[in-house]
PDB file of C-alpha atoms in Angstrom:
ATOM      1  CA  UNK O  25      52.156-140.822  12.284  1.00 76.00           C
ATOM      2  CA  UNK O  26      50.707-143.066  14.648  1.00 92.00           C
ATOM      3  CA  UNK O  27      47.191-143.336  15.958  1.00 93.00           C
ATOM      4  CA  UNK O  28      47.337-140.863  18.665  1.00 93.00           C
ATOM      5  CA  UNK O  29      49.535-138.314  16.100  1.00 94.00           C
ATOM      6  CA  UNK O  30      46.946-138.701  13.604  1.00 95.00           C
ATOM      7  CA  UNK O  31      43.956-138.194  16.192  1.00 94.00           C
ATOM      8  CA  UNK O  32      45.380-135.157  16.942  1.00 94.00           C
ATOM      9  CA  UNK O  33      45.544-133.961  13.137  1.00 94.00           C
ATOM     10  CA  UNK O  34      41.416-134.368  12.955  1.00 94.00           C
ATOM     11  CA  UNK O  35      42.196-137.491  10.632  1.00 94.00           C
ATOM     12  CA  UNK O  36      38.390-139.035  10.685  1.00 94.00           C
ATOM     13  CA  UNK O  37      40.163-142.387   9.686  1.00 94.00           C
ATOM     14  CA  UNK O  38      41.880-141.974  12.881  1.00 94.00           C
ATOM     15  CA  UNK O  39      38.982-140.732  14.961  1.00 94.00           C
ATOM     16  CA  UNK O  40      36.425-143.979  13.269  1.00 93.00           C
ATOM     17  CA  UNK O  41      39.511-146.071  14.464  1.00 94.00           C
ATOM     18  CA  UNK O  42      39.722-145.409  18.068  1.00 93.00           C
ATOM     19  CA  UNK O  43      36.326-145.164  17.818  1.00 91.00           C
ATOM     20  CA  UNK O  44      35.649-148.611  17.328  1.00 90.00           C
ATOM     21  CA  UNK O  45      38.970-149.915  19.004  1.00 90.00           C
ATOM     22  CA  UNK O  46      36.823-148.126  22.501  1.00 86.00           C
ATOM     23  CA  UNK O  47      33.675-150.056  21.591  1.00 82.00           C
ATOM     24  CA  UNK O  48      35.338-153.450  21.031  1.00 81.00           C
ATOM     25  CA  UNK O  49      37.429-152.740  24.230  1.00 79.00           C
ATOM     26  CA  UNK O  50      41.192-153.252  23.784  1.00 86.00           C
ATOM     27  CA  UNK O  51      43.751-152.250  25.460  1.00 88.00           C
ATOM     28  CA  UNK O  52      45.281-149.766  22.636  1.00 90.00           C
ATOM     29  CA  UNK O  53      41.609-148.140  22.533  1.00 87.00           C
ATOM     30  CA  UNK O  54      41.548-147.586  26.591  1.00 87.00           C
ATOM     31  CA  UNK O  55      45.458-145.995  26.936  1.00 91.00           C
ATOM     32  CA  UNK O  56      44.348-143.646  24.134  1.00 92.00           C
ATOM     33  CA  UNK O  57      40.812-142.922  25.523  1.00 89.00           C
ATOM     34  CA  UNK O  58      42.594-141.810  28.788  1.00 89.00           C
ATOM     35  CA  UNK O  59      45.403-139.446  26.849  1.00 91.00           C
ATOM     36  CA  UNK O  60      42.552-137.907  25.794  1.00 91.00           C
ATOM     37  CA  UNK O  61      40.331-137.781  28.405  1.00 86.00           C
ATOM     38  CA  UNK O  62      39.408-134.634  29.356  1.00 81.00           C
ATOM     39  CA  UNK O  63      40.039-131.889  25.992  1.00 85.00           C
ATOM     40  CA  UNK O  64      36.958-130.333  24.472  1.00 81.00           C
ATOM     41  CA  UNK O  65      33.784-128.915  25.555  1.00 86.00           C
ATOM     42  CA  UNK O  66      31.380-130.181  23.349  1.00 91.00           C
ATOM     43  CA  UNK O  67      27.712-129.464  24.266  1.00 94.00           C
ATOM     44  CA  UNK O  68      25.691-133.062  24.360  1.00 93.00           C
ATOM     45  CA  UNK O  69      22.066-133.609  23.741  1.00 95.00           C
ATOM     46  CA  UNK O  70      20.360-136.970  23.834  1.00 91.00           C
ATOM     47  CA  UNK O  71      16.855-137.475  22.255  1.00 91.00           C
ATOM     48  CA  UNK O  72      14.743-140.180  23.435  1.00 86.00           C
ATOM     49  CA  UNK O  73      11.461-141.969  23.313  1.00 83.00           C
ATOM     50  CA  UNK O  74       9.759-144.448  21.992  1.00 78.00           C
ATOM     51  CA  UNK O  75      10.534-146.403  18.866  1.00 77.00           C
ATOM     52  CA  UNK O  76       8.759-144.510  15.894  1.00 79.00           C
ATOM     53  CA  UNK O  77       8.929-141.082  17.863  1.00 83.00           C
ATOM     54  CA  UNK O  78      10.611-139.981  14.659  1.00 85.00           C
ATOM     55  CA  UNK O  79      14.270-139.220  16.429  1.00 88.00           C
ATOM     56  CA  UNK O  80      16.343-140.284  13.525  1.00 86.00           C
ATOM     57  CA  UNK O  81      14.120-137.477  11.280  1.00 89.00           C
ATOM     58  CA  UNK O  82      14.382-134.655  14.166  1.00 92.00           C
ATOM     59  CA  UNK O  83      18.153-135.422  15.094  1.00 92.00           C
ATOM     60  CA  UNK O  84      18.748-135.351  11.200  1.00 91.00           C
ATOM     61  CA  UNK O  85      16.696-131.503  11.253  1.00 94.00           C
ATOM     62  CA  UNK O  86      18.621-130.718  14.042  1.00 95.00           C
ATOM     63  CA  UNK O  87      21.874-131.019  12.471  1.00 94.00           C
ATOM     64  CA  UNK O  88      21.081-129.494   9.555  1.00 94.00           C
ATOM     65  CA  UNK O  89      20.062-126.413  12.597  1.00 95.00           C
ATOM     66  CA  UNK O  90      23.363-126.321  14.071  1.00 95.00           C
ATOM     67  CA  UNK O  91      25.498-126.480  10.718  1.00 95.00           C
ATOM     68  CA  UNK O  92      23.620-122.730   9.806  1.00 94.00           C
ATOM     69  CA  UNK O  93      25.529-121.564  13.008  1.00 94.00           C
ATOM     70  CA  UNK O  94      28.776-123.264  11.769  1.00 94.00           C
ATOM     71  CA  UNK O  95      28.886-126.139  14.749  1.00 95.00           C
ATOM     72  CA  UNK O  96      31.034-128.902  14.042  1.00 95.00           C
ATOM     73  CA  UNK O  97      28.543-131.972  14.499  1.00 95.00           C
ATOM     74  CA  UNK O  98      28.770-135.589  15.648  1.00 94.00           C
ATOM     75  CA  UNK O  99      25.645-138.114  15.995  1.00 92.00           C
ATOM     76  CA  UNK O 100      25.887-140.852  18.010  1.00 89.00           C
ATOM     77  CA  UNK O 101      23.189-143.414  17.432  1.00 85.00           C
ATOM     78  CA  UNK O 102      22.165-146.951  19.715  1.00 79.00           C
ATOM     79  CA  UNK O 103      20.853-149.201  17.738  1.00 69.00           C
ATOM     80  CA  UNK O 104      19.277-152.460  19.265  1.00 59.00           C
ATOM     81  CA  UNK O 105      21.462-155.795  19.549  1.00 52.00           C
ATOM     82  CA  UNK O 106      20.351-159.378  19.025  1.00 46.00           C
ATOM     83  CA  UNK O 107      20.034-161.174  22.158  1.00 45.00           C
ATOM     84  CA  UNK O 108      20.359-164.195  19.864  1.00 44.00           C
ATOM     85  CA  UNK O 109      23.691-163.109  18.154  1.00 44.00           C
ATOM     86  CA  UNK O 110      24.501-159.793  18.910  1.00 49.00           C
ATOM     87  CA  UNK O 111      23.793-157.908  15.560  1.00 48.00           C
ATOM     88  CA  UNK O 112      22.542-154.875  14.706  1.00 50.00           C
ATOM     89  CA  UNK O 113      20.521-153.272  12.117  1.00 52.00           C
ATOM     90  CA  UNK O 114      22.607-149.378  12.880  1.00 50.00           C
ATOM     91  CA  UNK O 115      19.848-148.276  10.580  1.00 52.00           C
ATOM     92  CA  UNK O 116      19.858-144.827  12.140  1.00 53.00           C
ATOM     93  CA  UNK O 117      22.304-143.263   9.541  1.00 53.00           C
ATOM     94  CA  UNK O 118      19.573-143.938   6.414  1.00 56.00           C
ATOM     95  CA  UNK O 119      17.754-140.960   7.961  1.00 59.00           C
ATOM     96  CA  UNK O 120      20.727-138.541   7.396  1.00 64.00           C
ATOM     97  CA  UNK O 121      22.514-140.088   4.257  1.00 68.00           C
ATOM     98  CA  UNK O 122      22.175-135.976   3.379  1.00 71.00           C
ATOM     99  CA  UNK O 123      24.908-135.350   5.502  1.00 75.00           C
ATOM    100  CA  UNK O 124      27.354-137.594   4.298  1.00 75.00           C
ATOM    101  CA  UNK O 125      29.080-135.348   2.608  1.00 79.00           C
ATOM    102  CA  UNK O 126      29.620-132.741   4.832  1.00 83.00           C
ATOM    103  CA  UNK O 127      33.120-132.558   6.670  1.00 86.00           C
ATOM    104  CA  UNK O 128      31.959-131.245   9.634  1.00 92.00           C
ATOM    105  CA  UNK O 129      29.114-133.325  10.189  1.00 93.00           C
ATOM    106  CA  UNK O 130      30.307-136.698  12.032  1.00 93.00           C
ATOM    107  CA  UNK O 131      27.830-139.879  12.275  1.00 90.00           C
ATOM    108  CA  UNK O 132      28.452-142.955  14.041  1.00 87.00           C
ATOM    109  CA  UNK O 133      26.136-146.258  15.201  1.00 82.00           C
ATOM    110  CA  UNK O 134      26.516-148.293  18.128  1.00 78.00           C
ATOM    111  CA  UNK O 135      24.977-151.554  19.240  1.00 69.00           C
ATOM    112  CA  UNK O 136      23.484-151.804  21.969  1.00 60.00           C
ATOM    113  CA  UNK O 137      24.553-154.632  22.721  1.00 55.00           C
ATOM    114  CA  UNK O 138      21.769-156.056  25.574  1.00 48.00           C
ATOM    115  CA  UNK O 139      22.805-152.546  28.089  1.00 47.00           C
ATOM    116  CA  UNK O 140      19.628-151.809  29.052  1.00 44.00           C
ATOM    117  CA  UNK O 141      18.691-147.725  29.813  1.00 43.00           C
ATOM    118  CA  UNK O 142      18.584-147.541  25.825  1.00 42.00           C
ATOM    119  CA  UNK O 143      22.307-146.099  25.971  1.00 53.00           C
ATOM    120  CA  UNK O 144      25.050-148.811  24.651  1.00 57.00           C
ATOM    121  CA  UNK O 145      27.726-149.480  27.923  1.00 61.00           C
ATOM    122  CA  UNK O 146      30.816-147.474  25.464  1.00 76.00           C
ATOM    123  CA  UNK O 147      28.072-144.259  25.062  1.00 80.00           C
ATOM    124  CA  UNK O 148      30.318-142.070  27.272  1.00 82.00           C
ATOM    125  CA  UNK O 149      33.700-143.444  25.979  1.00 85.00           C
ATOM    126  CA  UNK O 150      32.672-142.516  22.404  1.00 89.00           C
ATOM    127  CA  UNK O 151      31.388-139.675  23.616  1.00 90.00           C
ATOM    128  CA  UNK O 152      34.764-138.936  25.485  1.00 89.00           C
ATOM    129  CA  UNK O 153      36.639-139.014  22.160  1.00 93.00           C
ATOM    130  CA  UNK O 154      33.982-137.185  19.869  1.00 94.00           C
ATOM    131  CA  UNK O 155      34.876-134.274  22.612  1.00 92.00           C
ATOM    132  CA  UNK O 156      38.557-134.908  22.110  1.00 93.00           C
ATOM    133  CA  UNK O 157      38.148-133.953  18.583  1.00 95.00           C
ATOM    134  CA  UNK O 158      36.956-130.852  18.749  1.00 93.00           C
ATOM    135  CA  UNK O 159      33.025-131.468  18.189  1.00 95.00           C
ATOM    136  CA  UNK O 160      30.774-128.308  19.058  1.00 95.00           C
ATOM    137  CA  UNK O 161      27.486-130.413  19.516  1.00 96.00           C
ATOM    138  CA  UNK O 162      27.246-134.339  19.717  1.00 95.00           C
ATOM    139  CA  UNK O 163      23.355-135.625  19.966  1.00 95.00           C
ATOM    140  CA  UNK O 164      22.798-139.229  21.076  1.00 90.00           C
ATOM    141  CA  UNK O 165      19.679-141.085  20.150  1.00 87.00           C
ATOM    142  CA  UNK O 166      18.854-143.662  22.256  1.00 81.00           C
ATOM    143  CA  UNK O 167      17.538-147.029  21.423  1.00 69.00           C
ATOM    144  CA  UNK O 168      14.224-146.708  21.845  1.00 61.00           C
ATOM    145  CA  UNK O 169      13.209-149.092  24.582  1.00 50.00           C
ATOM    146  CA  UNK O 170       9.894-146.825  26.887  1.00 50.00           C
ATOM    147  CA  UNK O 171       9.874-146.839  30.253  1.00 44.00           C
ATOM    148  CA  UNK O 172      13.210-147.891  31.110  1.00 47.00           C
ATOM    149  CA  UNK O 173      15.002-145.624  28.842  1.00 57.00           C
ATOM    150  CA  UNK O 174      16.542-143.200  31.297  1.00 68.00           C
ATOM    151  CA  UNK O 175      20.547-143.102  31.248  1.00 76.00           C
ATOM    152  CA  UNK O 176      20.966-140.732  28.516  1.00 80.00           C
ATOM    153  CA  UNK O 177      19.745-138.380  31.597  1.00 80.00           C
ATOM    154  CA  UNK O 178      23.214-139.028  32.924  1.00 81.00           C
ATOM    155  CA  UNK O 179      24.816-138.356  29.818  1.00 84.00           C
ATOM    156  CA  UNK O 180      23.711-135.713  28.165  1.00 88.00           C
ATOM    157  CA  UNK O 181      23.580-132.321  29.339  1.00 92.00           C
ATOM    158  CA  UNK O 182      20.161-131.657  27.643  1.00 94.00           C
ATOM    159  CA  UNK O 183      17.611-135.055  27.505  1.00 91.00           C
ATOM    160  CA  UNK O 184      14.482-134.191  24.531  1.00 93.00           C
ATOM    161  CA  UNK O 185      12.135-136.817  24.896  1.00 90.00           C
ATOM    162  CA  UNK O 186       9.942-137.170  21.829  1.00 90.00           C
ATOM    163  CA  UNK O 187       6.564-137.836  22.088  1.00 88.00           C
ATOM    164  CA  UNK O 188       3.690-138.467  19.083  1.00 87.00           C
ATOM    165  CA  UNK O 189       0.362-138.365  18.890  1.00 86.00           C
ATOM    166  CA  UNK O 190      -0.062-142.046  18.748  1.00 67.00           C
ATOM    167  CA  UNK O 191      -2.169-143.555  21.174  1.00 53.00           C
ATOM    168  CA  UNK O 192      -0.544-144.385  24.466  1.00 55.00           C
ATOM    169  CA  UNK O 193       2.281-142.172  24.175  1.00 51.00           C
ATOM    170  CA  UNK O 194       1.265-139.089  26.433  1.00 54.00           C
ATOM    171  CA  UNK O 195       0.091-142.035  29.116  1.00 56.00           C
ATOM    172  CA  UNK O 196       3.957-143.115  28.594  1.00 55.00           C
ATOM    173  CA  UNK O 197       5.350-140.111  29.788  1.00 53.00           C
ATOM    174  CA  UNK O 198       3.307-139.618  32.468  1.00 56.00           C
ATOM    175  CA  UNK O 199       5.212-143.333  34.525  1.00 56.00           C
ATOM    176  CA  UNK O 200       8.129-142.531  36.774  1.00 49.00           C
ATOM    177  CA  UNK O 201      11.048-141.941  35.293  1.00 61.00           C
ATOM    178  CA  UNK O 202      11.061-140.681  32.358  1.00 67.00           C
ATOM    179  CA  UNK O 203       8.732-137.785  32.815  1.00 73.00           C
ATOM    180  CA  UNK O 204      11.260-136.812  34.513  1.00 77.00           C
ATOM    181  CA  UNK O 205      14.126-137.254  32.966  1.00 80.00           C
ATOM    182  CA  UNK O 206      13.153-134.736  30.273  1.00 88.00           C
ATOM    183  CA  UNK O 207      15.137-131.209  30.312  1.00 92.00           C
ATOM    184  CA  UNK O 208      12.549-130.229  26.689  1.00 95.00           C
ATOM    185  CA  UNK O 209       9.860-131.820  25.754  1.00 93.00           C
ATOM    186  CA  UNK O 210       8.490-131.880  21.995  1.00 94.00           C
ATOM    187  CA  UNK O 211       5.320-133.551  20.524  1.00 92.00           C
ATOM    188  CA  UNK O 212       6.409-134.584  16.801  1.00 92.00           C
ATOM    189  CA  UNK O 213       4.020-135.671  14.131  1.00 91.00           C
ATOM    190  CA  UNK O 214       2.362-132.341  15.494  1.00 93.00           C
ATOM    191  CA  UNK O 215      -0.174-132.660  12.725  1.00 91.00           C
ATOM    192  CA  UNK O 216      -1.433-136.019  12.781  1.00 89.00           C
ATOM    193  CA  UNK O 217      -4.476-135.925  14.932  1.00 89.00           C
ATOM    194  CA  UNK O 218      -4.996-135.650  19.086  1.00 86.00           C
ATOM    195  CA  UNK O 219      -1.362-133.630  18.729  1.00 87.00           C
ATOM    196  CA  UNK O 220      -2.959-130.711  20.145  1.00 90.00           C
ATOM    197  CA  UNK O 221      -4.628-133.087  23.228  1.00 89.00           C
ATOM    198  CA  UNK O 222      -1.054-134.158  23.907  1.00 87.00           C
ATOM    199  CA  UNK O 223       0.825-131.267  24.604  1.00 90.00           C
ATOM    200  CA  UNK O 224      -2.156-130.137  27.000  1.00 89.00           C
ATOM    201  CA  UNK O 225      -1.829-132.945  29.158  1.00 85.00           C
ATOM    202  CA  UNK O 226       2.112-132.779  29.259  1.00 86.00           C
ATOM    203  CA  UNK O 227       1.364-129.036  30.406  1.00 88.00           C
ATOM    204  CA  UNK O 228      -0.909-129.857  32.930  1.00 85.00           C
ATOM    205  CA  UNK O 229       1.318-133.041  34.058  1.00 82.00           C
ATOM    206  CA  UNK O 230       4.258-130.873  34.774  1.00 85.00           C
ATOM    207  CA  UNK O 231       2.129-128.120  36.577  1.00 84.00           C
ATOM    208  CA  UNK O 232       2.288-130.894  39.562  1.00 79.00           C
ATOM    209  CA  UNK O 233       6.138-132.195  38.609  1.00 78.00           C
ATOM    210  CA  UNK O 234       8.724-131.378  41.666  1.00 80.00           C
ATOM    211  CA  UNK O 235      10.783-128.810  40.620  1.00 82.00           C
ATOM    212  CA  UNK O 236      14.196-129.273  38.325  1.00 85.00           C
ATOM    213  CA  UNK O 237      17.360-128.217  39.814  1.00 83.00           C
ATOM    214  CA  UNK O 238      18.459-124.651  39.235  1.00 88.00           C
ATOM    215  CA  UNK O 239      14.330-124.159  38.983  1.00 90.00           C
ATOM    216  CA  UNK O 240      13.841-124.833  35.213  1.00 93.00           C
ATOM    217  CA  UNK O 241      10.491-125.671  33.875  1.00 92.00           C
ATOM    218  CA  UNK O 242      10.619-127.835  30.989  1.00 93.00           C
ATOM    219  CA  UNK O 243       8.569-126.225  27.786  1.00 95.00           C
ATOM    220  CA  UNK O 244       6.685-128.392  25.557  1.00 94.00           C
ATOM    221  CA  UNK O 245       6.761-127.596  22.350  1.00 96.00           C
ATOM    222  CA  UNK O 246       5.969-129.417  18.414  1.00 95.00           C
ATOM    223  CA  UNK O 247       7.480-130.131  15.273  1.00 95.00           C
ATOM    224  CA  UNK O 248       7.155-131.578  12.375  1.00 94.00           C
ATOM    225  CA  UNK O 249      10.206-133.289  11.160  1.00 91.00           C
ATOM    226  CA  UNK O 250       9.684-133.648   7.686  1.00 91.00           C
ATOM    227  CA  UNK O 251       8.939-129.950   6.679  1.00 93.00           C
ATOM    228  CA  UNK O 252      11.164-128.787   9.453  1.00 92.00           C
ATOM    229  CA  UNK O 253       8.351-127.180  11.667  1.00 94.00           C
ATOM    230  CA  UNK O 254       9.286-126.006  15.312  1.00 94.00           C
ATOM    231  CA  UNK O 255      13.046-127.551  14.362  1.00 95.00           C
ATOM    232  CA  UNK O 256      14.223-123.314  15.170  1.00 96.00           C
ATOM    233  CA  UNK O 257      12.212-123.383  18.368  1.00 97.00           C
ATOM    234  CA  UNK O 258      13.690-126.740  19.508  1.00 97.00           C
ATOM    235  CA  UNK O 259      16.899-126.024  19.307  1.00 97.00           C
ATOM    236  CA  UNK O 260      16.478-122.338  20.861  1.00 97.00           C
ATOM    237  CA  UNK O 261      15.085-124.868  23.240  1.00 97.00           C
ATOM    238  CA  UNK O 262      18.195-126.793  24.123  1.00 97.00           C
ATOM    239  CA  UNK O 263      20.318-123.751  23.963  1.00 96.00           C
ATOM    240  CA  UNK O 264      18.255-121.804  26.408  1.00 96.00           C
ATOM    241  CA  UNK O 265      18.612-124.845  29.107  1.00 96.00           C
ATOM    242  CA  UNK O 266      22.711-125.088  28.775  1.00 95.00           C
ATOM    243  CA  UNK O 267      22.537-121.145  29.435  1.00 95.00           C
ATOM    244  CA  UNK O 268      20.704-122.648  32.557  1.00 96.00           C
ATOM    245  CA  UNK O 269      22.894-125.120  33.828  1.00 94.00           C
ATOM    246  CA  UNK O 270      25.798-122.673  32.867  1.00 94.00           C
ATOM    247  CA  UNK O 271      24.382-119.970  34.500  1.00 94.00           C
ATOM    248  CA  UNK O 272      23.087-122.062  38.160  1.00 92.00           C
ATOM    249  CA  UNK O 273      26.772-124.550  37.505  1.00 91.00           C
ATOM    250  CA  UNK O 274      25.131-127.325  36.782  1.00 90.00           C
ATOM    251  CA  UNK O 275      27.516-128.745  34.155  1.00 86.00           C
ATOM    252  CA  UNK O 276      30.117-129.953  36.176  1.00 83.00           C
ATOM    253  CA  UNK O 277      27.659-132.178  38.684  1.00 82.00           C
ATOM    254  CA  UNK O 278      26.817-133.785  34.899  1.00 78.00           C
ATOM    255  CA  UNK O 279      30.569-134.339  33.958  1.00 78.00           C
ATOM    256  CA  UNK O 280      30.807-136.330  37.753  1.00 84.00           C
ATOM    257  CA  UNK O 281      27.118-138.293  36.869  1.00 82.00           C
ATOM    258  CA  UNK O 282      28.550-139.188  33.020  1.00 79.00           C
ATOM    259  CA  UNK O 283      32.141-140.596  34.840  1.00 81.00           C
ATOM    260  CA  UNK O 284      29.681-142.412  37.305  1.00 84.00           C
ATOM    261  CA  UNK O 285      27.898-143.895  34.684  1.00 79.00           C
ATOM    262  CA  UNK O 286      30.882-145.626  32.824  1.00 77.00           C
ATOM    263  CA  UNK O 287      32.419-146.943  35.847  1.00 82.00           C
ATOM    264  CA  UNK O 288      28.818-148.527  36.466  1.00 81.00           C
ATOM    265  CA  UNK O 289      28.602-149.656  32.422  1.00 76.00           C
ATOM    266  CA  UNK O 290      32.512-151.483  32.551  1.00 76.00           C
ATOM    267  CA  UNK O 291      31.078-153.395  35.687  1.00 80.00           C
ATOM    268  CA  UNK O 292      28.371-154.518  34.162  1.00 77.00           C
ATOM    269  CA  UNK O 293      29.966-155.418  31.467  1.00 75.00           C
ATOM    270  CA  UNK O 294      32.363-157.236  33.307  1.00 78.00           C
ATOM    271  CA  UNK O 295      29.520-158.925  35.198  1.00 81.00           C
ATOM    272  CA  UNK O 296      27.787-160.524  31.890  1.00 78.00           C
ATOM    273  CA  UNK O 297      31.184-161.227  30.380  1.00 79.00           C
ATOM    274  CA  UNK O 298      31.853-163.723  33.841  1.00 84.00           C
ATOM    275  CA  UNK O 299      28.363-165.079  33.777  1.00 85.00           C
ATOM    276  CA  UNK O 300      28.716-166.553  30.618  1.00 82.00           C
ATOM    277  CA  UNK O 301      31.995-167.890  31.716  1.00 82.00           C
ATOM    278  CA  UNK O 302      30.573-169.408  34.456  1.00 85.00           C
ATOM    279  CA  UNK O 303      28.320-171.944  33.493  1.00 87.00           C
ATOM    280  CA  UNK O 304      28.851-174.331  36.348  1.00 88.00           C
ATOM    281  CA  UNK O 305      28.076-172.126  38.857  1.00 87.00           C
ATOM    282  CA  UNK O 306      24.966-170.862  37.484  1.00 89.00           C
ATOM    283  CA  UNK O 307      23.866-174.724  36.865  1.00 90.00           C
ATOM    284  CA  UNK O 308      24.272-174.820  40.554  1.00 89.00           C
ATOM    285  CA  UNK O 309      22.357-171.398  41.431  1.00 88.00           C
ATOM    286  CA  UNK O 310      19.358-173.197  39.370  1.00 90.00           C
ATOM    287  CA  UNK O 311      19.909-176.670  41.944  1.00 88.00           C
ATOM    288  CA  UNK O 312      20.106-173.913  44.753  1.00 89.00           C
ATOM    289  CA  UNK O 313      23.437-175.537  45.942  1.00 88.00           C
ATOM    290  CA  UNK O 314      24.625-171.591  45.876  1.00 86.00           C
ATOM    291  CA  UNK O 315      23.036-168.321  46.345  1.00 88.00           C
ATOM    292  CA  UNK O 316      23.190-165.935  43.421  1.00 87.00           C
ATOM    293  CA  UNK O 317      25.038-163.337  45.501  1.00 85.00           C
ATOM    294  CA  UNK O 318      27.696-166.338  46.401  1.00 86.00           C
ATOM    295  CA  UNK O 319      28.242-167.261  42.962  1.00 87.00           C
ATOM    296  CA  UNK O 320      28.437-163.357  42.004  1.00 85.00           C
ATOM    297  CA  UNK O 321      31.785-163.233  44.574  1.00 85.00           C
ATOM    298  CA  UNK O 322      32.693-165.934  43.233  1.00 86.00           C
ATOM    299  CA  UNK O 323      32.290-165.369  39.328  1.00 84.00           C
ATOM    300  CA  UNK O 324      34.657-161.729  40.755  1.00 79.00           C
ATOM    301  CA  UNK O 325      36.981-163.320  42.166  1.00 79.00           C
ATOM    302  CA  UNK O 326      35.463-161.356  45.578  1.00 68.00           C
ATOM    303  CA  UNK O 327      36.251-163.283  49.564  1.00 54.00           C
ATOM    304  CA  UNK O 328      34.273-160.877  51.457  1.00 54.00           C
ATOM    305  CA  UNK O 329      30.098-160.082  51.542  1.00 49.00           C
ATOM    306  CA  UNK O 330      29.295-157.238  49.406  1.00 46.00           C
ATOM    307  CA  UNK O 331      27.068-155.051  51.538  1.00 45.00           C
TER     308      UNK O 331
END
């Protein structure tokens, strides 16, 4: 059987191969993705937050909760890439190793490859393949880059912002962007000092926040992931948000925004590639001989000015 047939036959190795081809940008992967896109209706849950907030540990517990409900689960964990070598540690799987032998759990790491916003450019394509493979729920864990990490809201149906009682986290959440993208807030490591203060500050700030689509009011929950405390309540809150999206017919808008993000990611990757190839033009910009816009048009082969 060819790769497409093996994929439809639920061969996990075919899924892994397809993800590799798509992430690398090979034409074979793009052709396969085009044939498979639109299959499946997985619930996509994004987990974001600062490094060290416990996103991977929470994801591990959410996998456990989903499996109790007999769901097939996939995880996309985006890890930071070196700006020098492009390499990544891809270490999030270490915290989820206990699910390795479960045939209904699939965990894949992606390197961010310099993409801003906490996601790898291939994330949406990978989500489409996982949906087509028939997973019921997909957890997408972002790289953990702080205030700029807002792209997950354009990709996930439900976005969970993970905070901790550590100094500064409450303040970081209040800054523009990160506070506005979350559908569910969870204060992890709640057993540390200061947890209740963070919860109260979040609730007070949410009272002043602009209304969400359909009137959704983001809950503020607490958790201690190593002890599995608060995990069932977090899962129920994620489910409640999904039901809210369905009831207010908001899922279609989410899918359109996901496609828009994917197209923008492709354009950004083209721009990075062309810039690496156009060192002579870059040097002319540095010398003041060309404006950045003129250089960009030449690199992209455009003859007319972009408005």
